[in-house]
PDB file of C-alpha atoms and ligand atoms in Angstrom:
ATOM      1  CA  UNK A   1       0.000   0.000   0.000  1.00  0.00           C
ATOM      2  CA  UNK A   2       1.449   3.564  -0.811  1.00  0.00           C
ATOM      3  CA  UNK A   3       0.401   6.709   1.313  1.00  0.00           C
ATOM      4  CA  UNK A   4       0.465  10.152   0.035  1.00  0.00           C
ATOM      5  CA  UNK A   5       0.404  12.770   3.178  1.00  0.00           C
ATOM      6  CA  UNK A   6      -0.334  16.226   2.001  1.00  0.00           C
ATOM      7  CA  UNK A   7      -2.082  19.529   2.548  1.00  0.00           C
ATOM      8  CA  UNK A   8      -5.678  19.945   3.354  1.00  0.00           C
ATOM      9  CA  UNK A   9      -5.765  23.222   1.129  1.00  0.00           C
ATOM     10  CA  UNK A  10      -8.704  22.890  -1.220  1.00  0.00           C
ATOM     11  CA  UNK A  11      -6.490  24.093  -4.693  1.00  0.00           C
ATOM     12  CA  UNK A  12      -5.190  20.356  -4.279  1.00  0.00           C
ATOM     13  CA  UNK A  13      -7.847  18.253  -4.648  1.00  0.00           C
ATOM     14  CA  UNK A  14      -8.170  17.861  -8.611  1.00  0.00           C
ATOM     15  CA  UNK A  15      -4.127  17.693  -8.351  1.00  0.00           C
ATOM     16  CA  UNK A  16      -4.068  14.588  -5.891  1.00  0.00           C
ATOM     17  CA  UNK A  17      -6.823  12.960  -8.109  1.00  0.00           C
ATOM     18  CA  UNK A  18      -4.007  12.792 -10.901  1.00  0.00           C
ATOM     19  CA  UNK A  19      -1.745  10.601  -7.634  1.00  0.00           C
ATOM     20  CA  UNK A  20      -4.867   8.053  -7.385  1.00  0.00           C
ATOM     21  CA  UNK A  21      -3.764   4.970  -9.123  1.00  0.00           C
ATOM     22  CA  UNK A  22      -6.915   3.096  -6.911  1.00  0.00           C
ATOM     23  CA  UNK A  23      -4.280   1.204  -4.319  1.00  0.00           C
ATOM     24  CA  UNK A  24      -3.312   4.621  -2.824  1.00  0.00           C
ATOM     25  CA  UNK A  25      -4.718   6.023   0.400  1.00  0.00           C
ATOM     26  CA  UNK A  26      -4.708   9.735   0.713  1.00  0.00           C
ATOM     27  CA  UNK A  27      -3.678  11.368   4.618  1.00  0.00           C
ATOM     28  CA  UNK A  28      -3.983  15.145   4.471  1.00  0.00           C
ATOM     29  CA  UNK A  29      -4.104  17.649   7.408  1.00  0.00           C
ATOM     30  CA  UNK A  30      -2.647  21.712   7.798  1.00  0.00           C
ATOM     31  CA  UNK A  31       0.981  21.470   6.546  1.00  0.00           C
ATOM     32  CA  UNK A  32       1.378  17.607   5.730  1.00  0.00           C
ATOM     33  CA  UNK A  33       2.513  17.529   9.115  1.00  0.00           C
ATOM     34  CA  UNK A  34       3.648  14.472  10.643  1.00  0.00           C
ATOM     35  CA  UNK A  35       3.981  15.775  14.015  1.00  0.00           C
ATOM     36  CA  UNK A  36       0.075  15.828  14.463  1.00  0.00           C
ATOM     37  CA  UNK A  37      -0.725  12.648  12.915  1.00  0.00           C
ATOM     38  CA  UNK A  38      -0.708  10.145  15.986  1.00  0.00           C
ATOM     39  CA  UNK A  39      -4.048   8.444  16.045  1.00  0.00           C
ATOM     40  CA  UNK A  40      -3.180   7.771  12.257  1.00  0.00           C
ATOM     41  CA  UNK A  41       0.333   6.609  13.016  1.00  0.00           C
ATOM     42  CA  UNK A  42      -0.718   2.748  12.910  1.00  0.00           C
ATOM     43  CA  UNK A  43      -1.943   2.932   9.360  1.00  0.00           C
ATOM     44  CA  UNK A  44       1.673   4.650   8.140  1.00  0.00           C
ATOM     45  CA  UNK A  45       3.231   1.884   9.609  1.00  0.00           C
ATOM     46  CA  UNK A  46       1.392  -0.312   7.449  1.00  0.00           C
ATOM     47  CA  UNK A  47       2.583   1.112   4.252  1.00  0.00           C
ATOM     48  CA  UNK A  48       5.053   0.286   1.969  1.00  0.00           C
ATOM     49  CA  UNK A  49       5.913   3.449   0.463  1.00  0.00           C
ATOM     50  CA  UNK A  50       5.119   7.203   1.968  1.00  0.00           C
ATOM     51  CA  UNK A  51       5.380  10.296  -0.408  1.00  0.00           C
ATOM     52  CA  UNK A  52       4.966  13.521   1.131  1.00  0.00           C
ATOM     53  CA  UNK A  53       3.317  16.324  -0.968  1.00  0.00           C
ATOM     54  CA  UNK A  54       3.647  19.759   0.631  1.00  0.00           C
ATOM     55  CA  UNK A  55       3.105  22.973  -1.220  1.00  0.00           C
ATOM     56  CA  UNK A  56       3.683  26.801  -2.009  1.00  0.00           C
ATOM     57  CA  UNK A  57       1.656  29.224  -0.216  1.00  0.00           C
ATOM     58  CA  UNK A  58       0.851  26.913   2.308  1.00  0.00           C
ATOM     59  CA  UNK A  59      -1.463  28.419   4.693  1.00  0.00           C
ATOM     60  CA  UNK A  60       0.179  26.129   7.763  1.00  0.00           C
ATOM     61  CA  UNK A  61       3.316  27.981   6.802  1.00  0.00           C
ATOM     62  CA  UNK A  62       2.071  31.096   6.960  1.00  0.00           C
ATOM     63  CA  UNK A  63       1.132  29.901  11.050  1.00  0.00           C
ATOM     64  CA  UNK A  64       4.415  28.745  11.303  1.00  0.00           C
ATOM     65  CA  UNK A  65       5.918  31.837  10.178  1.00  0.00           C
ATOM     66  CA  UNK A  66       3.967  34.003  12.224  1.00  0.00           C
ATOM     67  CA  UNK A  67       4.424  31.715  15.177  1.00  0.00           C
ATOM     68  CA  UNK A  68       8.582  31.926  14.788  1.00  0.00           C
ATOM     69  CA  UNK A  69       8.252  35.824  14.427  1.00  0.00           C
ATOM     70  CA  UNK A  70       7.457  36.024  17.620  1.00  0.00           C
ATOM     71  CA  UNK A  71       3.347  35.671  17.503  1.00  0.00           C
ATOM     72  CA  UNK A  72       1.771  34.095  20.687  1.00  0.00           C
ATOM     73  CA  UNK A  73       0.345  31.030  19.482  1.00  0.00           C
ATOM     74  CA  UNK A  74      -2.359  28.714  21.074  1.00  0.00           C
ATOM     75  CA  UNK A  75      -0.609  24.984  22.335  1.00  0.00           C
ATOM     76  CA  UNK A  76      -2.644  23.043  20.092  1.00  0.00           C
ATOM     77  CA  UNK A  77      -0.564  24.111  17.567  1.00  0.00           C
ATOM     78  CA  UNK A  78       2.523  23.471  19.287  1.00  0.00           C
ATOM     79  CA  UNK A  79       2.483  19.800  16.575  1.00  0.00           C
ATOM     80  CA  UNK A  80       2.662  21.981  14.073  1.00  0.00           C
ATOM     81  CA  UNK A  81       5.459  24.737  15.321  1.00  0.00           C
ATOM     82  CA  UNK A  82       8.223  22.570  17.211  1.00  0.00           C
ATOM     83  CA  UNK A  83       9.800  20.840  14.450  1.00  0.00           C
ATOM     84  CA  UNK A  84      10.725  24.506  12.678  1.00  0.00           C
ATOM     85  CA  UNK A  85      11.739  26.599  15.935  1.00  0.00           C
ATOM     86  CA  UNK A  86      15.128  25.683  14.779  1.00  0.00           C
ATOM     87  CA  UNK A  87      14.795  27.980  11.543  1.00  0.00           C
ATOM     88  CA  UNK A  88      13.829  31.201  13.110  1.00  0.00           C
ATOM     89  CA  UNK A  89      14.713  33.674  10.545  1.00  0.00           C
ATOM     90  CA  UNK A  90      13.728  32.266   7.669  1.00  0.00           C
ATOM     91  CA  UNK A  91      11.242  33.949   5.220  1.00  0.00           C
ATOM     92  CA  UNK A  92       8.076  32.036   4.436  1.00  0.00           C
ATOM     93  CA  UNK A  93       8.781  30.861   1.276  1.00  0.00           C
ATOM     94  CA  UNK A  94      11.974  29.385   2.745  1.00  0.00           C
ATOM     95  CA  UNK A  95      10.404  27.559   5.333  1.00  0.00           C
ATOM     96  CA  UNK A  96       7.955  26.449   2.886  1.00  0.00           C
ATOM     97  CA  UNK A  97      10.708  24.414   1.106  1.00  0.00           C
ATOM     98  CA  UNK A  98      12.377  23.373   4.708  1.00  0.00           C
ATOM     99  CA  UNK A  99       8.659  21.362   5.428  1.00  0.00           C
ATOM    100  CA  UNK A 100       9.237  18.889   3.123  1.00  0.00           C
ATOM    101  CA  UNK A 101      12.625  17.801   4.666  1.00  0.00           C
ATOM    102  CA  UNK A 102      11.157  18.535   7.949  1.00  0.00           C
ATOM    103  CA  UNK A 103       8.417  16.140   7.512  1.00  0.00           C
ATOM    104  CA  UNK A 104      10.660  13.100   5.532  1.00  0.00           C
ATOM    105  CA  UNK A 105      12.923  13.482   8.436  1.00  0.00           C
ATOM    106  CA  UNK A 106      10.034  12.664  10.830  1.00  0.00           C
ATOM    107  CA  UNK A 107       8.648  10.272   8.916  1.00  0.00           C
ATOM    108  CA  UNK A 108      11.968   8.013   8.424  1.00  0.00           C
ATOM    109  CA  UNK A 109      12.659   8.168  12.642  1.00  0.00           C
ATOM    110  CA  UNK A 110       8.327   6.607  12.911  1.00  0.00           C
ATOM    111  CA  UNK A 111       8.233   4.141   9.822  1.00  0.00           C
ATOM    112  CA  UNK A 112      10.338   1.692   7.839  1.00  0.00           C
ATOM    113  CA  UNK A 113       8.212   2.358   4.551  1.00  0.00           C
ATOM    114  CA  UNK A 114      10.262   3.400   1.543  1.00  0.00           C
ATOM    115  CA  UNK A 115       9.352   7.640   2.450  1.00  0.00           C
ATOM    116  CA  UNK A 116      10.220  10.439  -0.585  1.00  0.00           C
ATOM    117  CA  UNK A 117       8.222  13.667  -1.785  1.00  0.00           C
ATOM    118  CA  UNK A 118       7.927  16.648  -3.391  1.00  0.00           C
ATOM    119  CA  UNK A 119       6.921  20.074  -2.834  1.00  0.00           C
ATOM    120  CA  UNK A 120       4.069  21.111  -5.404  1.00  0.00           C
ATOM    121  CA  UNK A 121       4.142  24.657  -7.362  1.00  0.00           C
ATOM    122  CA  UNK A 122       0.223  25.650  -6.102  1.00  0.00           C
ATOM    123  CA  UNK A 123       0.254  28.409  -8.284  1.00  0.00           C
ATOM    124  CA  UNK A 124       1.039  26.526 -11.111  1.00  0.00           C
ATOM    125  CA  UNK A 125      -2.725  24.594 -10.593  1.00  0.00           C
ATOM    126  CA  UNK A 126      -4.747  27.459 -12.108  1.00  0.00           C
ATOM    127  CA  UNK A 127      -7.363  26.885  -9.223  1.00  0.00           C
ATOM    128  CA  UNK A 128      -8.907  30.257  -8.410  1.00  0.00           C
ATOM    129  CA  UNK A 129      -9.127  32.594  -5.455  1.00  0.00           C
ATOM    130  CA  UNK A 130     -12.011  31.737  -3.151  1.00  0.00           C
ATOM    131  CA  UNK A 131     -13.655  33.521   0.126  1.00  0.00           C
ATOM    132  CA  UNK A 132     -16.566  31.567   0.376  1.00  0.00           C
ATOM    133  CA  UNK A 133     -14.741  27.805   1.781  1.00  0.00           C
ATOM    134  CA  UNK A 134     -15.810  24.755   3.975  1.00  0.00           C
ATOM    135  CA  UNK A 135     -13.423  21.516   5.566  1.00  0.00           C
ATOM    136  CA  UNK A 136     -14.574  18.211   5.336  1.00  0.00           C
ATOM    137  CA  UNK A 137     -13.228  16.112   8.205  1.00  0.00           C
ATOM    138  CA  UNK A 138     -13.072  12.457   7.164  1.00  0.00           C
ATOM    139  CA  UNK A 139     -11.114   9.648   7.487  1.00  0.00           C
ATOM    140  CA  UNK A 140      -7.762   8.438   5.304  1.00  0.00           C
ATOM    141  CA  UNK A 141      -9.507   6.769   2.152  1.00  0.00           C
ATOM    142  CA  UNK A 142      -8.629   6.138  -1.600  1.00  0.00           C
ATOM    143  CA  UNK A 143     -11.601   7.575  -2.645  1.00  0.00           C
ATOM    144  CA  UNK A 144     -11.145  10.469  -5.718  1.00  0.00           C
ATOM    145  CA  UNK A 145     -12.201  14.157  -4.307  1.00  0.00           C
ATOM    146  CA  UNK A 146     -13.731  14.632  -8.208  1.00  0.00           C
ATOM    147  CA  UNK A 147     -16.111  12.097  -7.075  1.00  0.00           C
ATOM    148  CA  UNK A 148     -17.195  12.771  -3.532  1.00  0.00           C
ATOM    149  CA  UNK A 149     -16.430  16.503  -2.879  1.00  0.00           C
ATOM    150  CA  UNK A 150     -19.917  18.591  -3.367  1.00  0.00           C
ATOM    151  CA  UNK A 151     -17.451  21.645  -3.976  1.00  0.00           C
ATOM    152  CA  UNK A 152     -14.415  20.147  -5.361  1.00  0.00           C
ATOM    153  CA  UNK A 153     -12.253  23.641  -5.473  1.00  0.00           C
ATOM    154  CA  UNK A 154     -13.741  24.889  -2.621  1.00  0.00           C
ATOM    155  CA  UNK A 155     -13.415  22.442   0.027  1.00  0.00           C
ATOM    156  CA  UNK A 156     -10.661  22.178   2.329  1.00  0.00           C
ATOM    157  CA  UNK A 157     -10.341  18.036   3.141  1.00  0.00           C
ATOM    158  CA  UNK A 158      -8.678  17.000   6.259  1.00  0.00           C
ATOM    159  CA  UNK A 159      -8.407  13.103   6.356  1.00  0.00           C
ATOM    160  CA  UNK A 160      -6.500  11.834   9.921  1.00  0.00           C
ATOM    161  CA  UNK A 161      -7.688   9.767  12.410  1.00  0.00           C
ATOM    162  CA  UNK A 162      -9.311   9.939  15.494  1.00  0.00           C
ATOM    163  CA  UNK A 163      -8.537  13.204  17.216  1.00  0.00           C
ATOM    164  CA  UNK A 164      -5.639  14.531  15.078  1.00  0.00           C
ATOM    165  CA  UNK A 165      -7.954  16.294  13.277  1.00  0.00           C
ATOM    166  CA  UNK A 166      -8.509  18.982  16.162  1.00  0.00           C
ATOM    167  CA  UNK A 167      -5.278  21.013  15.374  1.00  0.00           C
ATOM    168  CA  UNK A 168      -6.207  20.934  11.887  1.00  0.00           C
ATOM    169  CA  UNK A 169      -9.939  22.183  12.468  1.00  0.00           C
ATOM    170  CA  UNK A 170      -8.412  25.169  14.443  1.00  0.00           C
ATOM    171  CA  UNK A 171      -6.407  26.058  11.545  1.00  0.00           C
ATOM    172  CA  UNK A 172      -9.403  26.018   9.525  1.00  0.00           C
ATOM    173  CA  UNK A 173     -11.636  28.011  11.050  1.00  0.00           C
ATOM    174  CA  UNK A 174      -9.110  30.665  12.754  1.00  0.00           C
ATOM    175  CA  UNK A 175      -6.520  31.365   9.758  1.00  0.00           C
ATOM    176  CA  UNK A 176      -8.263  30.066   7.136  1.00  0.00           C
ATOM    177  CA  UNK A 177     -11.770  31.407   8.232  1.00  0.00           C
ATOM    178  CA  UNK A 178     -13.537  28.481   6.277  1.00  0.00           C
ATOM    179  CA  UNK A 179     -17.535  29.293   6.956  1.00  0.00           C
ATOM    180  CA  UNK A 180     -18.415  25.539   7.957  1.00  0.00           C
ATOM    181  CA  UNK A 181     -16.569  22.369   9.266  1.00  0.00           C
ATOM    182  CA  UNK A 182     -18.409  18.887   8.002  1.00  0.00           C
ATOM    183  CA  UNK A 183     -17.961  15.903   9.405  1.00  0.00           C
ATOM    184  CA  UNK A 184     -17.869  12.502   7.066  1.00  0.00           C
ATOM    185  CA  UNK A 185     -18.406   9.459   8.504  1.00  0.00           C
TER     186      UNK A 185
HETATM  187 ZN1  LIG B 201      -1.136  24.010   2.999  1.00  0.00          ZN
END
């Protein structure tokens, strides 16, 4: 089984669709961050290859940016902060490009999968601007977001676990102001 572990952000949806080969399940939350994901740690460690997709103008980023500025920033995103407090300094876009080795460096201390990735251009995807957003919590699946997604380009997915999906709401609804959180069973 392979497992791709990306960004919630909603201009990635019709993107990932073009990673679904069928026998691929999709793990998404603010950042790709590993850190967060520990209710969904036992299916990682079922996999036999992890690739980490992380991307520009990452909204989790931005959090992190702020957060190493010198922002006061809630604990429940502490998951999300601690593995970059080393790179204080660094400009967004910089830090953007330090997530991916951030994350395959947490990855290859939790799992023996074979664990790569890339960082995708999001501008490059042509999806448009949006105000008007919601998050669908769900659960990791291999399911395409073309098919399921009411709102394909506007709908943030977050698909964890269990309760790693709190950090990931609070993201949502405080710096990414989505107007409604769904929950998929
Ligand atoms: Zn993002």
């Amino acid at each position: 089984m392979r497992i791709i572990i990306s960004c919630m952000d909603r201009r990635l949806n019709r993107y990932l669709d073009q990673w679904n080969d069928g026998n691929t399940v999709f793990v998404r939350n603010a950042g790709s961050n590993v850190g967060s994901l520990r209710d969904t740690l036992k299916l990682l460690k079922g996999a036999d290859e992890i690739v980490v997709l992380p991307h520009t103008d990452c909204g989790a980023m931005g959090v992190v940016h702020k957060a190493l500025s010198g922002e006061k920033m809630p604990d429940v995103l502490n998951p999300l902060i601690t593995p970059f407090l080393n790179l204080r300094g660094k400009g967004r876009e910089e830090l953007e490009r330090e997530n991916l080795e951030v994350q395959l460096r947490s990855l290859r201390s939790l799992v023996n999968a074979k664990v790569r990735g890339e960082i995708i251009h999001t501008e490059k995807l042509g999806v448009p601007p949006s105000a008007e957003n919601v998050a669908l919590v769900t659960a990791p699946s291999k399911r395409k977001y073309s098919e399921f997604l009411h709102d394909v380009d506007r709908t943030f997915v977050i698909q964890v676990e269990g309760g790693d999906s709190e950090i990931d709401v609070y993201i949502a609804k405080e710096f990414l102001k989505v107007k409604e959180v769904k929950y998929l069973k």
